[in-house]
């Protein structure tokens, strides 16, 4: 039996749909996603909610499984995510190669950082396995893998020294930004688009704020004044994005990275705006539930099956880019891509739930048959 | 002396048309014998002939070879699949962080593939070029990649022409990679070289691109007089 619709699954489902659309560059409908009205975007929401969801794995105080069990569970999750990343990358490579053959167009082989895979496959395949070579728009899951690999440390600190977790995370973040430490890519020289050393803070914030006591408890108790402070920040963020109101980045004092709007380093203005946004938007969930309950159910279903949906969404985004390229992107093509894409995402989320319920029904029938008296011969 | 071409790259030289002075690079060179180059939209090919480093590093090596005592710092900040609008925002951040003398901006290919409206692309590129000029940073635009299949693609052609028009109007240097690579391929077709696969062809294009970049920078720094003194050499054959 799948769990009831809830805010975490709902917002995660919304983030997945937004990621699917935003990963088709140039598509008409990307202007309707919140990335166009906010400094932060669906990637921040996705990583934050991943941290929040990890709290459910860890359990609440007084109802926690053993530390060993938690470590094994989060490590297992990291392995699953890694397998998913490898799988969708291979599918994406095959898609690019297939379309390049079909259209007789080698330009597609060089799209999205794929060139090195075909040009120099020996080191690049090592890079793919090590996650040091990532295709463009297939770079969030490697971040998630690294965060889940670090998750045993995070959950152990949370278990035995909960008050230290956020300060340690902030320290790692501050050092990363001060010295501009990046995680290198290989064999193509560069850095990870989502710097895990910086993005870990968003993940840890999700994990910490999901806790019913500590910082999470404080926020819950003072959510009304927090929302009053958050609202002008969200409005200011809107103006920054729409009218480019952020000051000239060269005018900031050193270390400048703390003041810039950088996605790679998920810089402080971005995190502050994101936290303000979730504080404000969290008030809307009960109203959305009341007036659009069907939408909440569908998006929650996507959120409940987030890994399947994310993987399918990544592949569909690439398919969408290829389709736009072939049909010379226009609004009719974009509409079809979005409608069919979301329909397939919904089907992808529905299928495992149907399978589970089918198994449960069959199990009930078998057990009821087994318990019923045998017919007289 | 201007950075020389290998014999194989010589043929594409005819296509590098729009050259402009690079006053900020000249000034940095005069003051410190050191220039800092920020590469945005970097090469996505691995440089198979080197243990490490991409083709922008190759341009650095050629420059250092061409100008005695010059120290070139090359900063690669390419993001694959990125549209010019996203690159434009990153350029401002990277300029604030790294304070380069010159930006090499490979622009247009992803926008052309994503069918970004031409007016949007024009606004983005022009605004960024003006912002860089205001901040005393020189620019060399690197145009679209050549693929013969795209020769009849009207959007691809329009983006190519738009970039050339912008470069002329804004008086910035553009390396017309498409035209140069097409000439290289034609030379190959007429027996001018041997390029057995598509990637070798592409890699040859990148190697020549590195040479064209180095050449463009030296000409931008030292001016027209140098053109008269240029003569082919053989720093690194692509074929």
Coordinates of C-alpha atoms in Angstrom, one line a residue, chain A residues 25-27 31 102-116 118-120 123-124 133-137 139 180 186-191 193 244 248-251 254 256-257 260-265 321 324-329, chain B residues 42-48 51-55 57 76-83 86 89-90 92-99 109-110 112-117 120 127 131 135 145-150 153-154 156 198-200 202-203 206:
Chain A
X25 CA 17.1 23.9 -23.3
X26 CA 15.2 26.4 -25.4
X27 CA 11.8 24.7 -24.8
X31 CA 9.5 30.0 -18.9
X102 CA 20.1 7.7 -38.3
X103 CA 20.5 11.3 -39.3
X104 CA 24.1 10.8 -40.5
X105 CA 25.1 13.8 -38.4
X106 CA 28.2 13.5 -36.3
X107 CA 27.5 16.8 -34.5
X108 CA 25.2 14.8 -32.2
X109 CA 28.1 12.7 -31.1
X110 CA 29.7 15.8 -29.7
X111 CA 26.6 17.0 -27.9
X112 CA 26.5 17.2 -24.1
X113 CA 30.1 16.2 -23.5
X114 CA 29.6 12.9 -25.3
X115 CA 32.4 13.5 -27.8
X116 CA 35.2 12.1 -25.5
X118 CA 33.4 8.1 -28.8
X119 CA 36.7 9.8 -29.5
X120 CA 38.8 8.4 -26.7
X123 CA 40.0 6.7 -20.4
X124 CA 36.5 8.1 -20.8
X133 CA 33.0 12.2 -16.8
X134 CA 29.4 13.3 -16.9
X135 CA 27.1 14.1 -19.8
X136 CA 25.5 17.6 -19.8
X137 CA 22.2 17.5 -17.9
X139 CA 25.0 15.7 -13.6
X180 CA 37.2 27.9 -4.5
X186 CA 38.5 13.6 -16.1
X187 CA 39.6 12.9 -18.8
X188 CA 38.0 16.1 -20.1
X189 CA 39.5 18.9 -17.9
X190 CA 37.0 20.9 -15.8
X191 CA 35.0 20.7 -12.6
X193 CA 28.8 21.4 -12.4
X244 CA 18.9 41.6 -13.3
X248 CA 27.9 43.9 -10.6
X249 CA 29.9 40.8 -9.4
X250 CA 33.2 42.6 -9.8
X251 CA 32.2 45.1 -7.2
X254 CA 36.9 39.2 -1.5
X256 CA 33.7 37.2 -3.8
X257 CA 32.2 33.8 -4.3
X260 CA 27.8 35.8 -6.4
X261 CA 24.8 34.0 -7.8
X262 CA 26.5 30.7 -8.6
X263 CA 24.7 27.4 -9.2
X264 CA 27.9 25.3 -9.2
X265 CA 28.8 26.6 -5.7
X321 CA 16.1 17.8 -27.2
X324 CA 13.2 19.5 -31.0
X325 CA 16.4 19.4 -33.1
X326 CA 14.9 17.1 -35.7
X327 CA 11.6 19.0 -35.9
X328 CA 13.2 22.4 -35.6
X329 CA 11.7 23.3 -32.2
Chain B
X42 CA 35.6 24.8 -23.9
X43 CA 36.6 22.0 -26.2
X44 CA 34.7 18.8 -25.5
X45 CA 37.3 16.6 -27.1
X46 CA 40.2 14.9 -25.3
X47 CA 43.6 15.9 -26.5
X48 CA 44.9 12.4 -27.4
X51 CA 48.9 13.4 -21.1
X52 CA 46.7 16.1 -19.8
X53 CA 45.1 19.3 -20.9
X54 CA 42.6 20.2 -23.7
X55 CA 43.0 22.1 -26.9
X57 CA 46.1 24.3 -23.4
X76 CA 38.9 26.4 -18.5
X77 CA 35.3 26.9 -17.4
X78 CA 33.3 25.1 -20.1
X79 CA 29.9 23.6 -19.3
X80 CA 28.6 21.1 -21.9
X81 CA 25.2 21.8 -23.4
X82 CA 25.1 25.3 -22.0
X83 CA 23.2 28.0 -23.9
X86 CA 23.5 30.7 -19.1
X89 CA 25.7 34.9 -16.5
X90 CA 28.7 32.6 -15.7
X92 CA 30.3 37.7 -15.3
X93 CA 30.9 35.6 -12.3
X94 CA 34.1 34.1 -13.7
X95 CA 35.5 37.5 -14.6
X96 CA 34.8 38.6 -11.1
X97 CA 36.6 35.5 -9.7
X98 CA 39.5 35.1 -12.0
X99 CA 40.1 38.6 -13.4
X109 CA 26.5 25.7 -31.4
X110 CA 24.2 24.8 -28.5
X112 CA 21.6 26.7 -32.8
X113 CA 20.8 23.1 -31.9
X114 CA 18.2 24.3 -29.3
X115 CA 16.6 26.7 -31.8
X116 CA 17.0 29.7 -29.5
X117 CA 15.4 32.7 -31.2
X120 CA 17.4 36.5 -27.9
X127 CA 25.1 42.7 -23.8
X131 CA 29.8 44.3 -20.3
X135 CA 35.3 45.8 -17.5
X145 CA 31.5 23.8 -35.3
X146 CA 31.6 22.6 -38.9
X147 CA 29.6 19.5 -39.9
X148 CA 28.8 19.1 -43.6
X149 CA 25.4 17.8 -42.7
X150 CA 24.5 21.2 -41.2
X153 CA 20.4 23.9 -42.1
X154 CA 19.0 27.4 -42.3
X156 CA 22.6 26.9 -38.2
X198 CA 35.0 11.8 -38.0
X199 CA 36.7 12.4 -34.6
X200 CA 40.1 12.7 -36.1
X202 CA 37.1 17.0 -35.5
X203 CA 40.3 16.8 -33.5
X206 CA 40.4 21.6 -32.7

